Amino acid sequence: MNSKNRKILIILIIAILVAAAGGVSLYLYLTPQKTTVYVFNSNYESGTALTEKMLTPIRCDSKIVTAGKTADVKSRFITGSELTEVLNSGDHLRMDVAEGMPLTRSELFVNGGSDIEKNIHAGMIAVTIPLDSVTGAADGIREGSHINIYATGYDDSVGTTLLFQNMSVIAVERSEKGTLTSATIEVDAEQSLKLINAQNNSTLNLAVVDSTDYQYTDEETPTYNPNK
């Protein structure tokens, strides 16, 4: 093979290699990269410890479009590379989840969280009511109980107002003797302001109710006035 033919052959080989490399690059560019995300395989309640058995892996594109912008899947969801770390940290659910929901960090809180964090639902507020000799409370109040909250002298009233109905108790504290010392109630933002104001400016009584068959009053906050 003479020198001229050798040069032509080398050029052809280089051209083929460049074309092959370009083809591979184009294929990789046009083919979406995949990653693994996880969805819940059943319904689970807030406070449940996260385990691998609760999850089903799903392959999806590593890029997603939200609000017209492209973002990494891992910026929204927990991916395969992060799952082991999450499971080892002992995270719990901070909210109820339904079958098919994707696993995200917003659904979790770390193992070091308090019992209140484990029980409270997303978007809600935990308000703790200290209980003393002035405040009346049914001794049967426990975590998970539902209660009515009555306020005497609320809003300059001389009577008693049914302030809140069928509210969820997410935590209680007791003294060494077993006496109830506080109850933590789950409320929304507006209710929290109303409850704290009543706590500071009236006498509260808490009464346990049957949440299943509870009958709400026609009035939102009925009041009994002994002078009428």
mmCIF file of C-alpha atoms in Angstrom:
data_model
loop_
_atom_site.group_PDB
_atom_site.id
_atom_site.type_symbol
_atom_site.label_atom_id
_atom_site.label_comp_id
_atom_site.label_asym_id
_atom_site.label_seq_id
_atom_site.Cartn_x
_atom_site.Cartn_y
_atom_site.Cartn_z
ATOM 1 C CA MET A 1 0.000 0.000 0.000
ATOM 2 C CA ASN A 2 1.466 3.276 -1.099
ATOM 3 C CA SER A 3 1.595 6.393 1.029
ATOM 4 C CA LYS A 4 -1.377 8.035 -0.677
ATOM 5 C CA ASN A 5 -3.685 5.059 -0.145
ATOM 6 C CA ARG A 6 -2.558 4.781 3.483
ATOM 7 C CA LYS A 7 -3.521 8.418 4.119
ATOM 8 C CA ILE A 8 -6.938 7.868 2.534
ATOM 9 C CA LEU A 9 -7.486 4.790 4.714
ATOM 10 C CA ILE A 10 -6.510 6.661 7.869
ATOM 11 C CA ILE A 11 -8.873 9.507 6.957
ATOM 12 C CA LEU A 12 -11.705 7.023 6.364
ATOM 13 C CA ILE A 13 -11.068 5.293 9.714
ATOM 14 C CA ILE A 14 -11.027 8.634 11.537
ATOM 15 C CA ALA A 15 -14.244 9.672 9.775
ATOM 16 C CA ILE A 16 -15.938 6.423 10.781
ATOM 17 C CA LEU A 17 -14.829 6.818 14.418
ATOM 18 C CA VAL A 18 -15.996 10.431 14.521
ATOM 19 C CA ALA A 19 -19.338 9.465 12.996
ATOM 20 C CA ALA A 20 -19.748 6.621 15.488
ATOM 21 C CA ALA A 21 -18.880 8.873 18.424
ATOM 22 C CA GLY A 22 -21.281 11.500 17.136
ATOM 23 C CA GLY A 23 -24.021 8.911 16.755
ATOM 24 C CA VAL A 24 -23.532 7.670 20.313
ATOM 25 C CA SER A 25 -23.511 11.232 21.633
ATOM 26 C CA LEU A 26 -26.671 12.065 19.692
ATOM 27 C CA TYR A 27 -28.375 8.910 20.993
ATOM 28 C CA LEU A 28 -27.454 9.743 24.582
ATOM 29 C CA TYR A 29 -28.631 13.318 24.081
ATOM 30 C CA LEU A 30 -31.968 12.311 22.596
ATOM 31 C CA THR A 31 -32.600 9.429 25.012
ATOM 32 C CA PRO A 32 -33.817 10.683 28.419
ATOM 33 C CA GLN A 33 -31.672 9.573 31.338
ATOM 34 C CA LYS A 34 -33.514 7.389 33.820
ATOM 35 C CA THR A 35 -33.604 7.336 37.609
ATOM 36 C CA THR A 36 -35.598 5.503 40.270
ATOM 37 C CA VAL A 37 -38.294 7.062 42.446
ATOM 38 C CA TYR A 38 -40.570 5.353 44.947
ATOM 39 C CA VAL A 39 -44.331 5.319 45.472
ATOM 40 C CA PHE A 40 -46.266 4.001 48.458
ATOM 41 C CA ASN A 41 -47.836 0.591 47.875
ATOM 42 C CA SER A 42 -50.684 1.173 50.348
ATOM 43 C CA ASN A 43 -52.244 3.806 52.622
ATOM 44 C CA TYR A 44 -50.204 4.691 55.737
ATOM 45 C CA GLU A 45 -50.964 6.944 58.696
ATOM 46 C CA SER A 46 -48.987 9.868 60.033
ATOM 47 C CA GLY A 47 -46.324 8.755 62.519
ATOM 48 C CA THR A 48 -45.601 5.425 60.785
ATOM 49 C CA ALA A 49 -41.900 4.533 60.596
ATOM 50 C CA LEU A 50 -40.753 4.379 56.967
ATOM 51 C CA THR A 51 -39.605 0.941 55.740
ATOM 52 C CA GLU A 52 -38.592 -0.384 52.333
ATOM 53 C CA LYS A 53 -41.583 -2.775 52.328
ATOM 54 C CA MET A 54 -43.913 0.232 52.136
ATOM 55 C CA LEU A 55 -42.436 1.357 48.786
ATOM 56 C CA THR A 56 -42.493 0.281 45.152
ATOM 57 C CA PRO A 57 -39.620 1.447 42.873
ATOM 58 C CA ILE A 58 -40.511 3.069 39.549
ATOM 59 C CA ARG A 59 -38.148 4.055 36.727
ATOM 60 C CA CYS A 60 -38.710 7.511 35.268
ATOM 61 C CA ASP A 61 -36.904 10.311 33.428
ATOM 62 C CA SER A 62 -34.267 12.039 35.539
ATOM 63 C CA LYS A 63 -35.613 15.441 34.421
ATOM 64 C CA ILE A 64 -39.113 16.769 35.006
ATOM 65 C CA VAL A 65 -40.895 19.935 33.936
ATOM 66 C CA THR A 66 -42.689 21.935 36.630
ATOM 67 C CA ALA A 67 -44.164 25.390 36.094
ATOM 68 C CA GLY A 68 -42.593 25.421 32.647
ATOM 69 C CA LYS A 69 -39.074 24.846 33.970
ATOM 70 C CA THR A 70 -36.890 21.745 33.796
ATOM 71 C CA ALA A 71 -35.663 20.360 37.121
ATOM 72 C CA ASP A 72 -33.917 17.264 38.422
ATOM 73 C CA VAL A 73 -36.246 14.585 39.772
ATOM 74 C CA LYS A 74 -34.140 14.402 42.949
ATOM 75 C CA SER A 75 -35.041 18.026 43.684
ATOM 76 C CA ARG A 76 -38.666 16.925 44.129
ATOM 77 C CA PHE A 77 -38.549 13.242 45.059
ATOM 78 C CA ILE A 78 -36.351 10.792 46.956
ATOM 79 C CA THR A 79 -34.419 8.747 44.387
ATOM 80 C CA GLY A 80 -32.680 5.399 44.484
ATOM 81 C CA SER A 81 -29.334 6.883 45.506
ATOM 82 C CA GLU A 82 -30.930 8.555 48.555
ATOM 83 C CA LEU A 83 -33.268 5.827 49.807
ATOM 84 C CA THR A 84 -30.715 3.927 51.891
ATOM 85 C CA GLU A 85 -29.749 7.112 53.735
ATOM 86 C CA VAL A 86 -33.414 7.932 54.412
ATOM 87 C CA LEU A 87 -34.189 4.423 55.679
ATOM 88 C CA ASN A 88 -31.107 4.367 57.917
ATOM 89 C CA SER A 89 -32.073 7.691 59.511
ATOM 90 C CA GLY A 90 -35.286 6.160 60.838
ATOM 91 C CA ASP A 91 -37.626 8.762 59.335
ATOM 92 C CA HIS A 92 -41.365 8.727 60.061
ATOM 93 C CA LEU A 93 -44.336 10.010 58.085
ATOM 94 C CA ARG A 94 -45.439 13.491 59.115
ATOM 95 C CA MET A 95 -48.730 13.115 57.207
ATOM 96 C CA ASP A 96 -51.159 10.458 56.027
ATOM 97 C CA VAL A 97 -50.205 9.073 52.605
ATOM 98 C CA ALA A 98 -52.259 7.206 50.029
ATOM 99 C CA GLU A 99 -51.343 4.322 47.744
ATOM 100 C CA GLY A 100 -49.526 5.577 44.649
ATOM 101 C CA MET A 101 -48.224 8.799 46.217
ATOM 102 C CA PRO A 102 -44.514 9.447 45.477
ATOM 103 C CA LEU A 103 -42.038 9.568 48.364
ATOM 104 C CA THR A 104 -40.789 13.108 49.068
ATOM 105 C CA ARG A 105 -38.868 14.669 51.935
ATOM 106 C CA SER A 106 -41.822 16.926 52.757
ATOM 107 C CA GLU A 107 -43.720 13.820 53.877
ATOM 108 C CA LEU A 108 -41.050 12.850 56.389
ATOM 109 C CA PHE A 109 -39.517 14.037 59.608
ATOM 110 C CA VAL A 110 -36.395 12.614 61.200
ATOM 111 C CA ASN A 111 -36.385 10.048 63.963
ATOM 112 C CA GLY A 112 -35.417 12.692 66.507
ATOM 113 C CA GLY A 113 -38.775 14.398 66.150
ATOM 114 C CA SER A 114 -41.132 14.546 69.113
ATOM 115 C CA ASP A 115 -44.335 12.544 69.500
ATOM 116 C CA ILE A 116 -46.228 15.711 68.640
ATOM 117 C CA GLU A 117 -44.406 15.956 65.280
ATOM 118 C CA LYS A 118 -45.264 12.329 64.578
ATOM 119 C CA ASN A 119 -48.972 12.859 65.211
ATOM 120 C CA ILE A 120 -49.658 16.274 63.731
ATOM 121 C CA HIS A 121 -50.959 16.540 60.177
ATOM 122 C CA ALA A 122 -49.280 18.691 57.541
ATOM 123 C CA GLY A 123 -50.302 22.339 57.686
ATOM 124 C CA MET A 124 -51.723 22.089 61.204
ATOM 125 C CA ILE A 125 -50.520 23.660 64.472
ATOM 126 C CA ALA A 126 -50.062 22.049 67.893
ATOM 127 C CA VAL A 127 -51.228 24.213 70.807
ATOM 128 C CA THR A 128 -50.500 22.947 74.319
ATOM 129 C CA ILE A 129 -52.952 23.808 77.082
ATOM 130 C CA PRO A 130 -51.478 23.643 80.613
ATOM 131 C CA LEU A 131 -53.986 22.101 83.023
ATOM 132 C CA ASP A 132 -54.148 23.169 86.674
ATOM 133 C CA SER A 133 -56.649 23.337 89.527
ATOM 134 C CA VAL A 134 -58.451 26.206 87.810
ATOM 135 C CA THR A 135 -58.806 24.494 84.446
ATOM 136 C CA GLY A 136 -61.263 21.616 84.412
ATOM 137 C CA ALA A 137 -60.372 18.564 82.358
ATOM 138 C CA ALA A 138 -61.624 15.007 82.150
ATOM 139 C CA ASP A 139 -58.933 12.703 83.510
ATOM 140 C CA GLY A 140 -59.729 10.250 80.733
ATOM 141 C CA ILE A 141 -58.150 12.503 78.116
ATOM 142 C CA ARG A 142 -55.396 10.628 76.285
ATOM 143 C CA GLU A 143 -53.432 10.885 73.066
ATOM 144 C CA GLY A 144 -55.939 10.263 70.293
ATOM 145 C CA SER A 145 -58.940 11.489 72.310
ATOM 146 C CA HIS A 146 -61.402 13.977 70.862
ATOM 147 C CA ILE A 147 -62.651 16.774 73.070
ATOM 148 C CA ASN A 148 -64.883 19.797 73.328
ATOM 149 C CA ILE A 149 -63.294 22.963 74.707
ATOM 150 C CA TYR A 150 -65.456 25.244 76.852
ATOM 151 C CA ALA A 151 -64.460 28.777 77.878
ATOM 152 C CA THR A 152 -66.066 30.616 80.802
ATOM 153 C CA GLY A 153 -65.701 34.384 80.746
ATOM 154 C CA TYR A 154 -64.563 34.336 77.129
ATOM 155 C CA ASP A 155 -64.785 37.622 75.218
ATOM 156 C CA ASP A 156 -66.135 39.446 78.301
ATOM 157 C CA SER A 157 -69.039 37.015 78.570
ATOM 158 C CA VAL A 158 -70.389 36.059 82.013
ATOM 159 C CA GLY A 159 -71.471 32.688 80.685
ATOM 160 C CA THR A 160 -69.803 29.625 79.186
ATOM 161 C CA THR A 161 -69.059 29.267 75.478
ATOM 162 C CA LEU A 162 -68.559 26.022 73.566
ATOM 163 C CA LEU A 163 -65.434 27.279 71.820
ATOM 164 C CA PHE A 164 -64.343 24.205 69.831
ATOM 165 C CA GLN A 165 -66.020 20.899 69.073
ATOM 166 C CA ASN A 166 -64.601 17.422 68.450
ATOM 167 C CA MET A 167 -60.960 18.533 68.470
ATOM 168 C CA SER A 168 -58.101 16.020 68.239
ATOM 169 C CA VAL A 169 -55.679 15.561 71.161
ATOM 170 C CA ILE A 170 -52.266 14.639 69.757
ATOM 171 C CA ALA A 171 -50.275 14.493 73.024
ATOM 172 C CA VAL A 172 -50.741 14.673 76.805
ATOM 173 C CA GLU A 173 -48.393 15.120 79.750
ATOM 174 C CA ARG A 174 -48.877 13.694 83.238
ATOM 175 C CA SER A 175 -47.138 14.243 86.549
ATOM 176 C CA GLU A 176 -45.288 11.481 88.399
ATOM 177 C CA LYS A 177 -48.539 10.822 90.272
ATOM 178 C CA GLY A 178 -50.390 10.368 86.984
ATOM 179 C CA THR A 179 -52.249 13.662 87.136
ATOM 180 C CA LEU A 180 -52.947 15.244 83.764
ATOM 181 C CA THR A 181 -50.801 18.392 83.458
ATOM 182 C CA SER A 182 -51.251 19.409 79.807
ATOM 183 C CA ALA A 183 -53.007 18.483 76.592
ATOM 184 C CA THR A 184 -51.834 19.377 73.089
ATOM 185 C CA ILE A 185 -54.569 20.104 70.567
ATOM 186 C CA GLU A 186 -54.300 20.052 66.761
ATOM 187 C CA VAL A 187 -55.700 23.267 65.253
ATOM 188 C CA ASP A 188 -55.374 25.410 62.168
ATOM 189 C CA ALA A 189 -53.873 28.914 62.204
ATOM 190 C CA GLU A 190 -57.134 30.764 62.878
ATOM 191 C CA GLN A 191 -58.141 28.329 65.623
ATOM 192 C CA SER A 192 -54.730 28.656 67.278
ATOM 193 C CA LEU A 193 -55.213 32.407 67.776
ATOM 194 C CA LYS A 194 -58.683 31.903 69.198
ATOM 195 C CA LEU A 195 -57.563 29.106 71.533
ATOM 196 C CA ILE A 196 -54.515 30.939 72.886
ATOM 197 C CA ASN A 197 -56.584 34.064 73.485
ATOM 198 C CA ALA A 198 -59.177 32.029 75.389
ATOM 199 C CA GLN A 199 -56.436 30.257 77.346
ATOM 200 C CA ASN A 200 -55.032 33.587 78.531
ATOM 201 C CA ASN A 201 -58.320 35.404 79.166
ATOM 202 C CA SER A 202 -60.836 32.826 80.376
ATOM 203 C CA THR A 203 -61.228 29.565 82.287
ATOM 204 C CA LEU A 204 -61.142 26.454 80.118
ATOM 205 C CA ASN A 205 -62.850 23.102 80.583
ATOM 206 C CA LEU A 206 -62.119 20.094 78.395
ATOM 207 C CA ALA A 207 -64.645 17.294 77.883
ATOM 208 C CA VAL A 208 -64.096 13.977 76.079
ATOM 209 C CA VAL A 209 -66.530 13.235 73.221
ATOM 210 C CA ASP A 210 -67.271 10.284 70.942
ATOM 211 C CA SER A 211 -65.766 11.456 67.663
ATOM 212 C CA THR A 212 -67.557 8.800 65.592
ATOM 213 C CA ASP A 213 -71.139 9.741 66.439
ATOM 214 C CA TYR A 214 -70.577 13.330 67.527
ATOM 215 C CA GLN A 215 -73.445 15.709 66.762
ATOM 216 C CA TYR A 216 -72.285 19.258 66.084
ATOM 217 C CA THR A 217 -74.419 22.116 67.379
ATOM 218 C CA ASP A 218 -76.285 24.360 64.969
ATOM 219 C CA GLU A 219 -74.431 27.399 66.289
ATOM 220 C CA GLU A 220 -70.681 27.506 65.738
ATOM 221 C CA THR A 221 -69.963 28.713 69.287
ATOM 222 C CA PRO A 222 -73.098 28.400 71.446
ATOM 223 C CA THR A 223 -73.029 30.235 74.787
ATOM 224 C CA TYR A 224 -74.914 29.634 78.023
ATOM 225 C CA ASN A 225 -75.593 32.789 80.027
ATOM 226 C CA PRO A 226 -76.933 32.111 83.554
ATOM 227 C CA ASN A 227 -78.353 35.628 83.732
ATOM 228 C CA LYS A 228 -80.735 35.068 80.858
#
